[in-house]
Amino acid sequence: QVQLVESGGGLVQAGDSLRLSCAASGRAFSTYNMGWFRQAPEKEREFVAAITNWGGSPYYADSVKGRFTISRDNSMNTVYLQMTLLRPEDTAVYYCAASRGGVSYNQIGYDYWGQGTQVTVAS
């Protein structure tokens, strides 16, 4: 079992950057595939990015591709989401999630979730 805690959210202006962090507890972090999801008001939770347990094969939603970068540091039990060129439509609560199975681009494929961190991009 793993516990996840997101941090790094905040209020920024359009075009700015933020780096989100997700710190994990537990010994099995390096075995989990990790993902980032977000949920904006009045919208369903949507996939943002995913990365394998070994830090390869990053995959991104079309809406963030080229602007966001997912990475992980297994020695620190942490996964990151570097966000650049932020847009107002990026405003959402961002969640990190861990999968015991294979890489998943759907929230049902994840077993553990953090509480989320708010990202607000002003227009």
mmCIF file with all atom_site columns, C-alpha atoms in Angstrom:
data_model
loop_
_atom_site.group_PDB
_atom_site.id
_atom_site.type_symbol
_atom_site.label_atom_id
_atom_site.label_alt_id
_atom_site.label_comp_id
_atom_site.label_asym_id
_atom_site.label_entity_id
_atom_site.label_seq_id
_atom_site.pdbx_PDB_ins_code
_atom_site.Cartn_x
_atom_site.Cartn_y
_atom_site.Cartn_z
_atom_site.occupancy
_atom_site.B_iso_or_equiv
_atom_site.pdbx_formal_charge
_atom_site.auth_seq_id
_atom_site.auth_comp_id
_atom_site.auth_asym_id
_atom_site.auth_atom_id
_atom_site.pdbx_PDB_model_num
ATOM 1   C CA . GLN A 1 1   ? 0.000   0.000  0.000   1.00 0.00 ? 1   GLN A CA 1
ATOM 2   C CA . VAL A 1 2   ? 1.175   3.520  -0.774  1.00 0.00 ? 2   VAL A CA 1
ATOM 3   C CA . GLN A 1 3   ? 0.110   6.936  0.458   1.00 0.00 ? 3   GLN A CA 1
ATOM 4   C CA . LEU A 1 4   ? 0.432   9.908  -1.867  1.00 0.00 ? 4   LEU A CA 1
ATOM 5   C CA . VAL A 1 5   ? 0.669   13.606 -1.027  1.00 0.00 ? 5   VAL A CA 1
ATOM 6   C CA . GLU A 1 6   ? 0.631   16.256 -3.740  1.00 0.00 ? 6   GLU A CA 1
ATOM 7   C CA . SER A 1 7   ? 2.155   19.696 -3.373  1.00 0.00 ? 7   SER A CA 1
ATOM 8   C CA . GLY A 1 8   ? 3.189   22.671 -5.475  1.00 0.00 ? 8   GLY A CA 1
ATOM 9   C CA . GLY A 1 9   ? -0.139  24.014 -6.603  1.00 0.00 ? 9   GLY A CA 1
ATOM 10  C CA . GLY A 1 10  ? -1.004  27.671 -6.488  1.00 0.00 ? 10  GLY A CA 1
ATOM 11  C CA . LEU A 1 11  ? -2.230  30.732 -8.324  1.00 0.00 ? 11  LEU A CA 1
ATOM 12  C CA . VAL A 1 12  ? -0.291  31.781 -11.406 1.00 0.00 ? 12  VAL A CA 1
ATOM 13  C CA . GLN A 1 13  ? -0.749  33.903 -14.488 1.00 0.00 ? 13  GLN A CA 1
ATOM 14  C CA . ALA A 1 14  ? -1.266  32.544 -17.969 1.00 0.00 ? 14  ALA A CA 1
ATOM 15  C CA . GLY A 1 15  ? 2.061   31.591 -19.486 1.00 0.00 ? 15  GLY A CA 1
ATOM 16  C CA . ASP A 1 16  ? 3.680   30.865 -16.141 1.00 0.00 ? 16  ASP A CA 1
ATOM 17  C CA . SER A 1 17  ? 5.125   27.593 -14.914 1.00 0.00 ? 17  SER A CA 1
ATOM 18  C CA . LEU A 1 18  ? 4.558   25.356 -11.921 1.00 0.00 ? 18  LEU A CA 1
ATOM 19  C CA . ARG A 1 19  ? 6.071   22.109 -10.759 1.00 0.00 ? 19  ARG A CA 1
ATOM 20  C CA . LEU A 1 20  ? 3.855   19.723 -8.884  1.00 0.00 ? 20  LEU A CA 1
ATOM 21  C CA . SER A 1 21  ? 5.305   17.042 -6.658  1.00 0.00 ? 21  SER A CA 1
ATOM 22  C CA . CYS A 1 22  ? 3.786   13.848 -5.367  1.00 0.00 ? 22  CYS A CA 1
ATOM 23  C CA . ALA A 1 23  ? 5.549   12.275 -2.425  1.00 0.00 ? 23  ALA A CA 1
ATOM 24  C CA . ALA A 1 24  ? 4.852   8.619  -1.753  1.00 0.00 ? 24  ALA A CA 1
ATOM 25  C CA . SER A 1 25  ? 5.211   6.573  1.369   1.00 0.00 ? 25  SER A CA 1
ATOM 26  C CA . GLY A 1 26  ? 5.853   2.872  1.382   1.00 0.00 ? 26  GLY A CA 1
ATOM 27  C CA . ARG A 1 27  ? 8.548   0.565  0.128   1.00 0.00 ? 27  ARG A CA 1
ATOM 28  C CA . ALA A 1 28  ? 7.002   -0.364 -3.184  1.00 0.00 ? 28  ALA A CA 1
ATOM 29  C CA . PHE A 1 29  ? 7.015   3.007  -4.948  1.00 0.00 ? 29  PHE A CA 1
ATOM 30  C CA . SER A 1 30  ? 9.451   1.882  -7.606  1.00 0.00 ? 30  SER A CA 1
ATOM 31  C CA . THR A 1 31  ? 7.084   -0.924 -8.600  1.00 0.00 ? 31  THR A CA 1
ATOM 32  C CA . TYR A 1 32  ? 4.149   1.377  -9.297  1.00 0.00 ? 32  TYR A CA 1
ATOM 33  C CA . ASN A 1 33  ? 3.291   3.035  -12.531 1.00 0.00 ? 33  ASN A CA 1
ATOM 34  C CA . MET A 1 34  ? 2.264   6.615  -11.821 1.00 0.00 ? 34  MET A CA 1
ATOM 35  C CA . GLY A 1 35  ? -0.160  9.058  -13.322 1.00 0.00 ? 35  GLY A CA 1
ATOM 36  C CA . TRP A 1 36  ? -1.438  12.580 -12.999 1.00 0.00 ? 36  TRP A CA 1
ATOM 37  C CA . PHE A 1 37  ? -5.091  13.463 -13.391 1.00 0.00 ? 37  PHE A CA 1
ATOM 38  C CA . ARG A 1 38  ? -7.016  16.674 -13.013 1.00 0.00 ? 38  ARG A CA 1
ATOM 39  C CA . GLN A 1 39  ? -10.566 17.723 -12.409 1.00 0.00 ? 39  GLN A CA 1
ATOM 40  C CA . ALA A 1 40  ? -11.923 21.146 -13.236 1.00 0.00 ? 40  ALA A CA 1
ATOM 41  C CA . PRO A 1 41  ? -15.224 22.517 -11.969 1.00 0.00 ? 41  PRO A CA 1
ATOM 42  C CA . GLU A 1 42  ? -18.209 20.956 -13.712 1.00 0.00 ? 42  GLU A CA 1
ATOM 43  C CA . LYS A 1 43  ? -15.976 18.538 -15.585 1.00 0.00 ? 43  LYS A CA 1
ATOM 44  C CA . GLU A 1 44  ? -15.070 14.900 -15.181 1.00 0.00 ? 44  GLU A CA 1
ATOM 45  C CA . ARG A 1 45  ? -11.683 13.869 -13.925 1.00 0.00 ? 45  ARG A CA 1
ATOM 46  C CA . GLU A 1 46  ? -9.361  13.547 -16.884 1.00 0.00 ? 46  GLU A CA 1
ATOM 47  C CA . PHE A 1 47  ? -6.032  11.970 -17.610 1.00 0.00 ? 47  PHE A CA 1
ATOM 48  C CA . VAL A 1 48  ? -3.030  14.277 -17.811 1.00 0.00 ? 48  VAL A CA 1
ATOM 49  C CA . ALA A 1 49  ? 0.159   12.203 -17.908 1.00 0.00 ? 49  ALA A CA 1
ATOM 50  C CA . ALA A 1 50  ? 1.585   8.821  -16.982 1.00 0.00 ? 50  ALA A CA 1
ATOM 51  C CA . ILE A 1 51  ? 4.995   7.260  -16.510 1.00 0.00 ? 51  ILE A CA 1
ATOM 52  C CA . THR A 1 52  ? 6.189   3.706  -15.999 1.00 0.00 ? 52  THR A CA 1
ATOM 53  C CA . ASN A 1 53  ? 7.719   2.378  -12.824 1.00 0.00 ? 53  ASN A CA 1
ATOM 54  C CA . TRP A 1 54  ? 11.169  2.640  -14.390 1.00 0.00 ? 54  TRP A CA 1
ATOM 55  C CA . GLY A 1 55  ? 10.628  6.210  -15.558 1.00 0.00 ? 55  GLY A CA 1
ATOM 56  C CA . GLY A 1 56  ? 10.113  5.577  -19.231 1.00 0.00 ? 56  GLY A CA 1
ATOM 57  C CA . SER A 1 57  ? 7.345   5.761  -21.795 1.00 0.00 ? 57  SER A CA 1
ATOM 58  C CA . PRO A 1 58  ? 5.833   9.065  -20.705 1.00 0.00 ? 58  PRO A CA 1
ATOM 59  C CA . TYR A 1 59  ? 2.440   9.663  -22.190 1.00 0.00 ? 59  TYR A CA 1
ATOM 60  C CA . TYR A 1 60  ? 0.387   12.841 -22.239 1.00 0.00 ? 60  TYR A CA 1
ATOM 61  C CA . ALA A 1 61  ? -3.084  13.992 -22.963 1.00 0.00 ? 61  ALA A CA 1
ATOM 62  C CA . ASP A 1 62  ? -3.285  15.983 -26.165 1.00 0.00 ? 62  ASP A CA 1
ATOM 63  C CA . SER A 1 63  ? -4.308  19.053 -24.215 1.00 0.00 ? 63  SER A CA 1
ATOM 64  C CA . VAL A 1 64  ? -0.978  19.209 -22.356 1.00 0.00 ? 64  VAL A CA 1
ATOM 65  C CA . LYS A 1 65  ? 1.442   17.546 -24.747 1.00 0.00 ? 65  LYS A CA 1
ATOM 66  C CA . GLY A 1 66  ? 4.422   19.769 -25.408 1.00 0.00 ? 66  GLY A CA 1
ATOM 67  C CA . ARG A 1 67  ? 3.769   21.861 -22.318 1.00 0.00 ? 67  ARG A CA 1
ATOM 68  C CA . PHE A 1 68  ? 3.831   19.398 -19.409 1.00 0.00 ? 68  PHE A CA 1
ATOM 69  C CA . THR A 1 69  ? 6.534   16.920 -18.464 1.00 0.00 ? 69  THR A CA 1
ATOM 70  C CA . ILE A 1 70  ? 6.126   14.001 -16.093 1.00 0.00 ? 70  ILE A CA 1
ATOM 71  C CA . SER A 1 71  ? 9.157   12.547 -14.344 1.00 0.00 ? 71  SER A CA 1
ATOM 72  C CA . ARG A 1 72  ? 10.008  10.542 -11.271 1.00 0.00 ? 72  ARG A CA 1
ATOM 73  C CA . ASP A 1 73  ? 12.835  10.049 -8.841  1.00 0.00 ? 73  ASP A CA 1
ATOM 74  C CA . ASN A 1 74  ? 12.509  6.618  -7.317  1.00 0.00 ? 74  ASN A CA 1
ATOM 75  C CA . SER A 1 75  ? 15.309  7.315  -4.857  1.00 0.00 ? 75  SER A CA 1
ATOM 76  C CA . MET A 1 76  ? 13.128  10.088 -3.450  1.00 0.00 ? 76  MET A CA 1
ATOM 77  C CA . ASN A 1 77  ? 9.802   8.289  -3.817  1.00 0.00 ? 77  ASN A CA 1
ATOM 78  C CA . THR A 1 78  ? 8.532   11.251 -5.782  1.00 0.00 ? 78  THR A CA 1
ATOM 79  C CA . VAL A 1 79  ? 6.817   11.872 -9.090  1.00 0.00 ? 79  VAL A CA 1
ATOM 80  C CA . TYR A 1 80  ? 6.738   15.328 -10.662 1.00 0.00 ? 80  TYR A CA 1
ATOM 81  C CA . LEU A 1 81  ? 4.653   17.220 -13.129 1.00 0.00 ? 81  LEU A CA 1
ATOM 82  C CA . GLN A 1 82  ? 6.449   20.179 -14.647 1.00 0.00 ? 82  GLN A CA 1
ATOM 83  C CA . MET A 1 83  ? 3.894   22.502 -16.182 1.00 0.00 ? 83  MET A CA 1
ATOM 84  C CA . THR A 1 84  ? 4.834   25.322 -18.525 1.00 0.00 ? 84  THR A CA 1
ATOM 85  C CA . LEU A 1 85  ? 2.886   27.749 -20.679 1.00 0.00 ? 85  LEU A CA 1
ATOM 86  C CA . LEU A 1 86  ? -0.065  27.376 -18.384 1.00 0.00 ? 86  LEU A CA 1
ATOM 87  C CA . ARG A 1 87  ? -3.475  28.346 -19.664 1.00 0.00 ? 87  ARG A CA 1
ATOM 88  C CA . PRO A 1 88  ? -6.662  29.247 -17.817 1.00 0.00 ? 88  PRO A CA 1
ATOM 89  C CA . GLU A 1 89  ? -8.176  25.971 -18.988 1.00 0.00 ? 89  GLU A CA 1
ATOM 90  C CA . ASP A 1 90  ? -5.474  24.152 -17.005 1.00 0.00 ? 90  ASP A CA 1
ATOM 91  C CA . THR A 1 91  ? -7.180  25.315 -13.827 1.00 0.00 ? 91  THR A CA 1
ATOM 92  C CA . ALA A 1 92  ? -8.141  22.227 -11.854 1.00 0.00 ? 92  ALA A CA 1
ATOM 93  C CA . VAL A 1 93  ? -7.395  20.093 -8.858  1.00 0.00 ? 93  VAL A CA 1
ATOM 94  C CA . TYR A 1 94  ? -4.466  17.889 -9.798  1.00 0.00 ? 94  TYR A CA 1
ATOM 95  C CA . TYR A 1 95  ? -4.195  14.374 -8.416  1.00 0.00 ? 95  TYR A CA 1
ATOM 96  C CA . CYS A 1 96  ? -1.409  11.869 -8.546  1.00 0.00 ? 96  CYS A CA 1
ATOM 97  C CA . ALA A 1 97  ? -2.208  8.189  -8.618  1.00 0.00 ? 97  ALA A CA 1
ATOM 98  C CA . ALA A 1 98  ? -0.388  4.877  -8.400  1.00 0.00 ? 98  ALA A CA 1
ATOM 99  C CA . SER A 1 99  ? -1.141  1.711  -10.314 1.00 0.00 ? 99  SER A CA 1
ATOM 100 C CA . ARG A 1 100 ? -0.204  -1.757 -9.130  1.00 0.00 ? 100 ARG A CA 1
ATOM 101 C CA . GLY A 1 101 ? -0.679  -3.067 -12.622 1.00 0.00 ? 101 GLY A CA 1
ATOM 102 C CA . GLY A 1 102 ? 0.387   -1.840 -16.001 1.00 0.00 ? 102 GLY A CA 1
ATOM 103 C CA . VAL A 1 103 ? 0.426   1.697  -17.299 1.00 0.00 ? 103 VAL A CA 1
ATOM 104 C CA . SER A 1 104 ? -3.069  3.103  -17.423 1.00 0.00 ? 104 SER A CA 1
ATOM 105 C CA . TYR A 1 105 ? -4.556  6.155  -19.080 1.00 0.00 ? 105 TYR A CA 1
ATOM 106 C CA . ASN A 1 106 ? -7.884  5.723  -17.330 1.00 0.00 ? 106 ASN A CA 1
ATOM 107 C CA . GLN A 1 107 ? -8.559  6.490  -13.704 1.00 0.00 ? 107 GLN A CA 1
ATOM 108 C CA . ILE A 1 108 ? -10.054 3.054  -13.108 1.00 0.00 ? 108 ILE A CA 1
ATOM 109 C CA . GLY A 1 109 ? -6.610  1.575  -13.645 1.00 0.00 ? 109 GLY A CA 1
ATOM 110 C CA . TYR A 1 110 ? -5.198  3.233  -10.532 1.00 0.00 ? 110 TYR A CA 1
ATOM 111 C CA . ASP A 1 111 ? -5.303  1.859  -7.022  1.00 0.00 ? 111 ASP A CA 1
ATOM 112 C CA . TYR A 1 112 ? -4.075  4.728  -4.843  1.00 0.00 ? 112 TYR A CA 1
ATOM 113 C CA . TRP A 1 113 ? -4.825  8.428  -4.987  1.00 0.00 ? 113 TRP A CA 1
ATOM 114 C CA . GLY A 1 114 ? -3.598  11.569 -3.324  1.00 0.00 ? 114 GLY A CA 1
ATOM 115 C CA . GLN A 1 115 ? -5.858  14.298 -1.978  1.00 0.00 ? 115 GLN A CA 1
ATOM 116 C CA . GLY A 1 116 ? -5.069  16.711 -4.777  1.00 0.00 ? 116 GLY A CA 1
ATOM 117 C CA . THR A 1 117 ? -3.525  20.146 -5.109  1.00 0.00 ? 117 THR A CA 1
ATOM 118 C CA . GLN A 1 118 ? -5.253  23.176 -6.590  1.00 0.00 ? 118 GLN A CA 1
ATOM 119 C CA . VAL A 1 119 ? -3.796  24.864 -9.645  1.00 0.00 ? 119 VAL A CA 1
ATOM 120 C CA . THR A 1 120 ? -5.398  28.123 -10.695 1.00 0.00 ? 120 THR A CA 1
ATOM 121 C CA . VAL A 1 121 ? -4.295  29.953 -13.829 1.00 0.00 ? 121 VAL A CA 1
ATOM 122 C CA . ALA A 1 122 ? -5.554  33.495 -14.063 1.00 0.00 ? 122 ALA A CA 1
ATOM 123 C CA . SER A 1 123 ? -6.480  34.946 -17.423 1.00 0.00 ? 123 SER A CA 1
#
